[in-house]
CSV table of C-alpha atoms and ligand atoms in Angstrom, one decimal:
chain,number,residue,atom,x,y,z
W,24,MET,CA,68.2,96.1,283.3
W,25,THR,CA,67.2,94.4,280.0
W,26,ASP,CA,69.6,96.7,278.0
W,27,ILE,CA,72.6,95.5,280.0
W,28,ARG,CA,75.1,93.4,278.1
W,29,ASN,CA,78.6,93.9,279.5
W,30,ILE,CA,79.1,94.0,283.3
W,31,VAL,CA,82.2,94.9,285.3
W,32,ILE,CA,82.1,94.2,289.1
W,33,LEU,CA,84.7,95.6,291.5
W,34,THR,CA,84.9,94.0,294.9
W,35,GLY,CA,86.7,94.9,298.1
W,36,ALA,CA,87.4,93.6,301.5
W,37,GLY,CA,83.7,94.1,302.5
W,38,ILE,CA,82.5,91.2,300.4
W,39,SER,CA,84.7,88.8,302.4
W,40,ALA,CA,83.9,90.3,305.8
W,41,GLU,CA,81.1,87.9,306.5
W,42,SER,CA,83.5,85.0,305.7
W,43,GLY,CA,85.5,86.1,308.7
W,44,LEU,CA,88.3,88.0,306.8
W,45,ARG,CA,89.1,91.4,308.3
W,46,THR,CA,88.7,94.5,306.3
W,47,PHE,CA,91.3,97.3,306.3
W,48,ARG,CA,89.8,100.5,307.5
W,49,ALA,CA,87.1,99.5,310.0
W,50,ASP,CA,87.7,100.1,313.7
W,51,ASP,CA,89.1,96.6,314.0
W,52,GLY,CA,90.6,96.8,310.5
W,53,LEU,CA,93.9,95.3,309.6
W,54,TRP,CA,95.7,98.6,309.3
W,55,GLU,CA,94.8,99.3,313.0
W,56,ASP,CA,97.3,96.8,314.3
W,57,HIS,CA,99.6,96.3,311.3
W,58,PRO,CA,101.0,99.7,310.1
W,59,VAL,CA,100.9,99.7,306.3
W,60,GLU,CA,104.4,101.0,306.0
W,61,GLN,CA,105.7,97.9,307.9
W,62,VAL,CA,103.8,95.1,306.2
W,63,ALA,CA,102.5,96.4,302.9
W,64,THR,CA,105.3,98.3,301.2
W,65,PRO,CA,108.5,97.2,299.4
W,66,GLN,CA,110.4,99.4,301.9
W,67,GLY,CA,108.9,97.4,304.8
W,68,PHE,CA,109.8,94.1,303.2
W,69,ARG,CA,113.4,95.3,302.7
W,70,ARG,CA,113.6,96.5,306.3
W,71,ASP,CA,112.1,93.4,308.0
W,72,PRO,CA,111.3,90.6,305.6
W,73,ASP,CA,110.5,88.1,308.3
W,74,LEU,CA,107.8,90.5,309.8
W,75,VAL,CA,106.2,90.8,306.3
W,76,GLN,CA,106.4,87.1,305.6
W,77,ARG,CA,104.8,86.4,309.0
W,78,PHE,CA,102.0,88.9,308.2
W,79,TYR,CA,101.2,87.2,304.9
W,80,ASP,CA,101.6,83.7,306.4
W,81,GLU,CA,98.8,84.8,308.7
W,82,ARG,CA,96.7,86.1,305.8
W,83,ARG,CA,97.3,82.9,303.8
W,84,ALA,CA,96.2,80.7,306.8
W,85,GLN,CA,93.1,82.8,307.3
W,86,VAL,CA,92.1,82.7,303.6
W,87,ARG,CA,92.5,78.9,303.7
W,88,ALA,CA,90.3,78.6,306.8
W,89,ALA,CA,87.6,80.9,305.3
W,90,ASN,CA,84.6,79.9,303.2
W,91,PRO,CA,82.8,81.7,300.5
W,92,ASN,CA,79.6,83.5,301.8
W,93,ALA,CA,76.2,84.0,300.1
W,94,ALA,CA,77.6,87.0,298.2
W,95,HIS,CA,80.5,85.1,296.6
W,96,LEU,CA,78.1,82.2,295.7
W,97,ALA,CA,75.6,84.6,294.1
W,98,LEU,CA,78.4,86.2,292.0
W,99,GLY,CA,79.4,82.6,291.0
W,100,ARG,CA,75.8,82.0,289.8
W,101,LEU,CA,75.8,85.2,287.9
W,102,ASP,CA,79.2,84.5,286.3
W,103,MET,CA,77.9,81.0,285.2
W,104,GLY,CA,74.4,82.3,284.2
W,105,TRP,CA,75.2,85.6,282.4
W,106,LYS,CA,74.8,84.8,278.7
W,107,ARG,CA,73.9,88.3,277.3
W,108,GLY,CA,77.4,89.6,277.1
W,109,ASP,CA,80.8,89.9,279.0
W,110,LEU,CA,81.2,89.8,282.7
W,111,LEU,CA,84.4,90.5,284.7
W,112,ILE,CA,85.0,90.5,288.4
W,113,VAL,CA,87.9,92.8,289.3
W,114,THR,CA,88.8,92.2,292.9
W,115,GLN,CA,91.1,94.1,295.2
W,116,ASN,CA,91.0,91.1,297.5
W,117,ILE,CA,93.8,88.6,297.8
W,118,ASP,CA,91.6,85.7,298.9
W,119,ASP,CA,90.3,83.0,296.6
W,120,LEU,CA,86.6,83.1,297.7
W,121,HIS,CA,85.3,84.3,294.4
W,122,GLU,CA,86.8,81.3,292.7
W,123,ARG,CA,85.6,78.9,295.5
W,124,GLY,CA,82.2,80.6,295.2
W,125,GLY,CA,81.9,79.4,291.5
W,126,ALA,CA,83.2,82.5,289.6
W,127,ALA,CA,85.7,81.9,286.8
W,128,ARG,CA,86.1,85.4,285.2
W,129,VAL,CA,88.1,86.9,288.2
W,130,LEU,CA,91.0,89.3,288.0
W,131,HIS,CA,93.0,90.0,291.2
W,132,MET,CA,94.4,93.5,290.8
W,133,HIS,CA,96.3,93.4,294.1
W,134,GLY,CA,97.6,89.9,293.8
W,135,GLU,CA,96.7,86.7,295.7
W,136,ALA,CA,97.5,85.4,299.2
W,137,LEU,CA,97.9,81.8,297.8
W,138,SER,CA,100.5,82.8,295.3
W,139,ALA,CA,104.3,83.3,295.7
W,140,TRP,CA,106.3,85.4,293.2
W,141,CYS,CA,110.0,84.8,292.5
W,142,THR,CA,111.9,88.1,292.2
W,143,ASN,CA,114.8,86.3,290.5
W,144,CYS,CA,113.0,84.5,287.6
W,145,ASP,CA,109.6,86.2,287.8
W,146,ALA,CA,107.8,82.8,288.1
W,147,ARG,CA,104.6,82.6,290.1
W,148,HIS,CA,103.6,79.5,292.1
W,149,ARG,CA,100.5,78.5,294.0
W,150,TRP,CA,101.7,78.6,297.7
W,151,THR,CA,99.7,77.5,300.7
W,152,GLY,CA,102.5,77.1,303.3
W,153,THR,CA,104.9,79.5,304.9
W,154,LEU,CA,107.5,81.7,303.1
W,155,ARG,CA,109.3,82.5,306.3
W,156,ASN,CA,112.0,79.8,305.9
W,157,ASN,CA,113.1,81.2,302.5
W,158,PRO,CA,112.1,78.2,300.5
W,159,PRO,CA,113.8,77.8,297.0
W,160,CYS,CA,111.8,78.9,294.0
W,161,PRO,CA,110.5,75.6,292.3
W,162,SER,CA,111.5,77.1,288.9
W,163,CYS,CA,115.0,78.6,289.5
W,164,GLY,CA,116.0,77.2,292.9
W,165,MET,CA,116.9,80.7,294.3
W,166,ALA,CA,115.6,81.7,297.8
W,167,SER,CA,113.9,84.8,296.3
W,168,LEU,CA,110.2,84.1,296.8
W,169,ARG,CA,107.9,87.0,298.2
W,170,PRO,CA,104.2,87.2,298.6
W,171,ASP,CA,102.5,87.8,295.2
W,172,ILE,CA,100.8,90.9,296.6
W,173,VAL,CA,100.7,94.5,295.2
W,174,TRP,CA,102.0,96.7,298.0
W,175,PHE,CA,101.5,100.4,298.4
W,176,GLY,CA,103.7,102.2,295.8
W,177,GLU,CA,103.6,99.3,293.4
W,178,MET,CA,101.5,99.1,290.2
W,179,PRO,CA,98.4,97.0,290.4
W,180,TYR,CA,98.1,94.1,288.0
W,181,ARG,CA,96.5,94.0,284.6
W,182,MET,CA,95.4,97.6,284.5
W,183,GLU,CA,95.1,97.8,280.7
W,184,ARG,CA,92.8,94.8,280.7
W,185,ILE,CA,90.7,96.4,283.5
W,186,TYR,CA,90.4,99.8,281.7
W,187,ARG,CA,89.4,98.0,278.5
W,188,ALA,CA,86.6,96.1,280.2
W,189,ILE,CA,85.4,99.3,281.9
W,190,ALA,CA,85.4,101.2,278.6
W,191,GLY,CA,83.1,98.6,277.1
W,192,CYS,CA,80.7,98.0,280.0
W,193,ASP,CA,77.0,99.0,280.3
W,194,LEU,CA,76.9,98.4,284.0
W,195,PHE,CA,79.6,98.9,286.7
W,196,VAL,CA,78.9,97.5,290.1
W,197,SER,CA,81.1,98.1,293.2
W,198,ILE,CA,80.7,95.8,296.2
W,199,GLY,CA,82.3,96.1,299.7
W,200,THR,CA,84.9,98.7,299.1
W,201,SER,CA,85.5,102.0,300.9
W,202,GLY,CA,86.7,103.8,297.7
W,203,ALA,CA,89.8,104.9,299.7
W,204,VAL,CA,92.5,103.6,297.4
W,205,TYR,CA,93.4,104.4,293.8
W,206,PRO,CA,93.3,103.4,291.1
W,207,ALA,CA,90.3,101.2,292.0
W,208,ALA,CA,88.5,104.2,293.6
W,209,GLY,CA,88.5,105.9,290.2
W,210,PHE,CA,86.9,103.1,288.2
W,211,VAL,CA,83.4,104.4,288.8
W,212,GLN,CA,84.3,107.7,287.1
W,213,GLU,CA,85.8,105.8,284.2
W,214,ALA,CA,82.6,103.8,283.9
W,215,GLY,CA,80.4,106.9,284.0
W,216,ARG,CA,82.5,108.5,281.2
W,217,ALA,CA,82.0,105.3,279.2
W,218,GLY,CA,78.2,105.9,279.5
W,219,ALA,CA,77.7,102.9,281.9
W,220,ARG,CA,75.2,102.7,284.7
W,221,THR,CA,76.9,102.5,288.1
W,222,LEU,CA,75.6,100.7,291.1
W,223,GLU,CA,77.2,100.5,294.6
W,224,LEU,CA,76.4,97.7,297.0
W,225,ASN,CA,78.0,98.4,300.4
W,226,LEU,CA,77.4,98.2,304.2
W,227,GLU,CA,77.6,102.0,304.5
W,228,GLU,CA,78.1,105.1,302.4
W,229,SER,CA,81.6,105.1,300.9
W,230,LEU,CA,83.9,107.9,299.7
W,231,GLY,CA,82.5,107.4,296.2
W,232,SER,CA,78.8,107.0,297.0
W,233,ARG,CA,77.8,110.4,295.6
W,234,VAL,CA,79.2,109.4,292.2
W,235,PHE,CA,77.2,106.2,291.7
W,236,SER,CA,73.8,106.3,289.8
W,237,GLU,CA,72.5,104.1,292.6
W,238,THR,CA,73.7,103.0,296.1
W,239,ARG,CA,72.1,100.1,298.0
W,240,LEU,CA,73.2,99.8,301.6
W,241,GLY,CA,73.2,96.5,303.5
W,242,LYS,CA,75.2,93.4,304.2
W,243,ALA,CA,76.8,91.8,301.0
W,244,SER,CA,75.4,88.4,302.0
W,245,GLU,CA,71.9,89.9,301.7
W,246,ILE,CA,71.9,92.6,299.0
W,247,VAL,CA,74.2,90.9,296.5
W,248,PRO,CA,72.1,87.7,296.1
W,249,ALA,CA,69.0,90.0,295.8
W,250,TRP,CA,70.7,92.0,293.0
W,251,VAL,CA,71.9,88.8,291.2
W,252,GLU,CA,68.4,87.3,291.2
W,253,GLU,CA,67.2,90.6,289.6
W,254,MET,CA,69.8,90.3,286.9
W,255,LEU,CA,69.2,86.7,286.1
W,256,ALA,CA,65.4,87.1,286.1
W,257,GLY,CA,65.7,90.3,283.9
I,833,LIG,P1,97.8,104.8,297.4
I,833,LIG,O1,99.0,105.6,297.7
I,833,LIG,O2,96.8,105.2,296.3
I,833,LIG,O3,97.0,104.5,298.7
I,833,LIG,C1,96.4,105.6,299.2
I,833,LIG,C2,95.3,105.1,300.1
I,833,LIG,O4,95.9,103.9,300.7
I,833,LIG,C3,95.1,106.0,301.2
I,833,LIG,O5,94.0,106.9,300.8
I,833,LIG,C4,94.8,105.1,302.3
I,833,LIG,O6,93.5,104.7,302.3
I,833,LIG,C5,95.7,103.9,302.0
I,833,LIG,N1,96.9,104.1,302.7
I,833,LIG,C6,98.1,104.5,302.2
I,833,LIG,N2,99.0,104.6,303.2
I,833,LIG,C7,98.4,104.2,304.3
I,833,LIG,C8,98.7,104.1,305.7
I,833,LIG,N3,100.0,104.4,306.1
I,833,LIG,N4,97.8,103.7,306.6
I,833,LIG,C9,96.6,103.3,306.1
I,833,LIG,N5,96.2,103.5,304.9
I,833,LIG,C10,97.0,103.9,304.0
I,833,LIG,O7,98.2,103.3,297.1
I,833,LIG,P2,99.4,103.0,296.2
I,833,LIG,O8,100.7,103.3,297.0
I,833,LIG,O9,99.3,103.6,294.9
I,833,LIG,O10,99.3,101.4,296.2
I,833,LIG,C11,99.2,100.9,294.9
I,833,LIG,C12,98.2,99.8,294.9
I,833,LIG,O11,98.6,98.8,295.9
I,833,LIG,C13,96.9,100.3,295.4
I,833,LIG,O12,95.9,99.8,294.5
I,833,LIG,C14,96.7,99.6,296.8
I,833,LIG,O13,95.4,99.3,297.0
I,833,LIG,C15,97.5,98.3,296.6
I,833,LIG,N6,97.8,97.8,297.9
I,833,LIG,C16,97.5,96.5,298.2
I,833,LIG,C17,97.8,95.9,299.4
I,833,LIG,C18,97.4,94.5,299.8
I,833,LIG,O14,97.7,94.1,300.9
I,833,LIG,N7,96.7,93.8,298.8
I,833,LIG,C19,98.3,96.7,300.4
I,833,LIG,C20,98.6,98.0,300.1
I,833,LIG,C21,98.4,98.6,298.8
I,834,LIG,N1,78.8,93.9,303.4
I,834,LIG,C1,79.1,94.9,302.5
I,834,LIG,N2,80.1,95.8,302.7
I,834,LIG,C2,80.8,95.7,303.8
I,834,LIG,C3,80.6,94.7,304.8
I,834,LIG,C4,79.6,93.7,304.5
I,834,LIG,N3,79.3,92.7,305.4
I,834,LIG,N4,81.5,94.8,305.8
I,834,LIG,C5,82.3,95.9,305.5
I,834,LIG,N5,81.8,96.5,304.3
I,834,LIG,C6,82.3,97.7,303.6
I,834,LIG,C7,82.8,98.8,304.6
I,834,LIG,O1,81.6,99.6,304.8
I,834,LIG,C8,83.8,99.5,303.7
I,834,LIG,O2,83.3,100.5,302.9
I,834,LIG,O3,83.5,97.3,303.0
I,834,LIG,C9,84.4,98.4,302.8
I,834,LIG,C10,85.8,97.9,303.3
I,834,LIG,O4,86.7,99.0,303.0
I,834,LIG,P1,88.3,98.8,303.3
I,834,LIG,O5,88.4,98.1,304.6
I,834,LIG,O6,88.9,100.1,303.0
I,834,LIG,O7,88.7,97.7,302.2
I,834,LIG,P2,88.9,98.0,300.7
I,834,LIG,O8,88.0,99.0,300.2
I,834,LIG,O9,88.9,96.6,300.0
I,834,LIG,O10,90.5,98.5,300.6
I,834,LIG,C11,91.0,98.7,299.3
I,834,LIG,O11,93.2,99.2,300.2
I,834,LIG,O12,94.8,98.6,301.8
I,834,LIG,C12,94.4,98.5,300.4
I,834,LIG,O13,95.0,96.8,299.0
I,834,LIG,C13,94.2,97.1,300.1
I,834,LIG,O14,92.7,96.0,298.6
I,834,LIG,C14,92.8,97.0,299.7
I,834,LIG,C15,92.5,98.4,299.3
């Protein structure tokens, strides 16, 4: 790994599973008892805003009650210790466990549970309480706050920044994602086209496993720290 300079790391729900946050497509996944159309689409929000606000109130409370696990802490050490080039963690997760695990260079492409977005003035505010009682936006005073989450059918955040980082990386690492949802599921192909090595760290084979140069299977809390120690020792 000595020729590695610039690293892009994509993370999904699997990295936070051992912190007690449910993933989406396991047998007990979130989408089993919360139909996506009802709670994770703009149409669902228009149809029943209170149901959607309750769903994300629940996510917000669970994120606040969770703690970073050994995988988040290891990536925090890597972010602080990687001096040979750039490093960017692109997460599909809406929790703040990367940041609480010590990472600073984190980009949330699907938004954040602890953020509220005003559809009137476009301001974003850190939000830890409920949104069910239609609180006024701290910036414009209008009752037009929604969860700052990218729903199905909406455009993920900061895509230009992400593609630029992938185009310039030597190593692309995917951790804890099923590879079921685009555009994140296509990042590994982009990285391959840019000539980067690609490594998958996941509990089980994913939809993209055959595309990666290397796949290591195991629990994130075990295989991520082992990989980080390799990188920092290299
Ligand atoms: P998409 O249409 O590419 O999603 C396709 C995939 O999403 C499917 O392969 C399936 O895995 C999943 N999906 C879609 N509909 C589903 C359903 N009814 N039940 C279960 N799974 C379903 O995604 P999109 O519409 O282009 O969404 C744009 C972006 O928004 C994507 O990156 C997506 O990941 C993101 N998103 C975020 C959240 C969130 O809560 N953070 C929720 C939904 C979507
Ligand atoms: N360690 C490593 N990987 C794990 C662990 C673990 N302890 N537990 C689960 N996994 C893996 C599963 O094997 C699975 O491949 O994490 C992956 C979780 O996949 P999903 O539940 O599909 O979650 P994710 O890939 O993040 O979903 C992508 O879809 O619904 C949208 O926006 C939502 O961000 C989400 C996106």
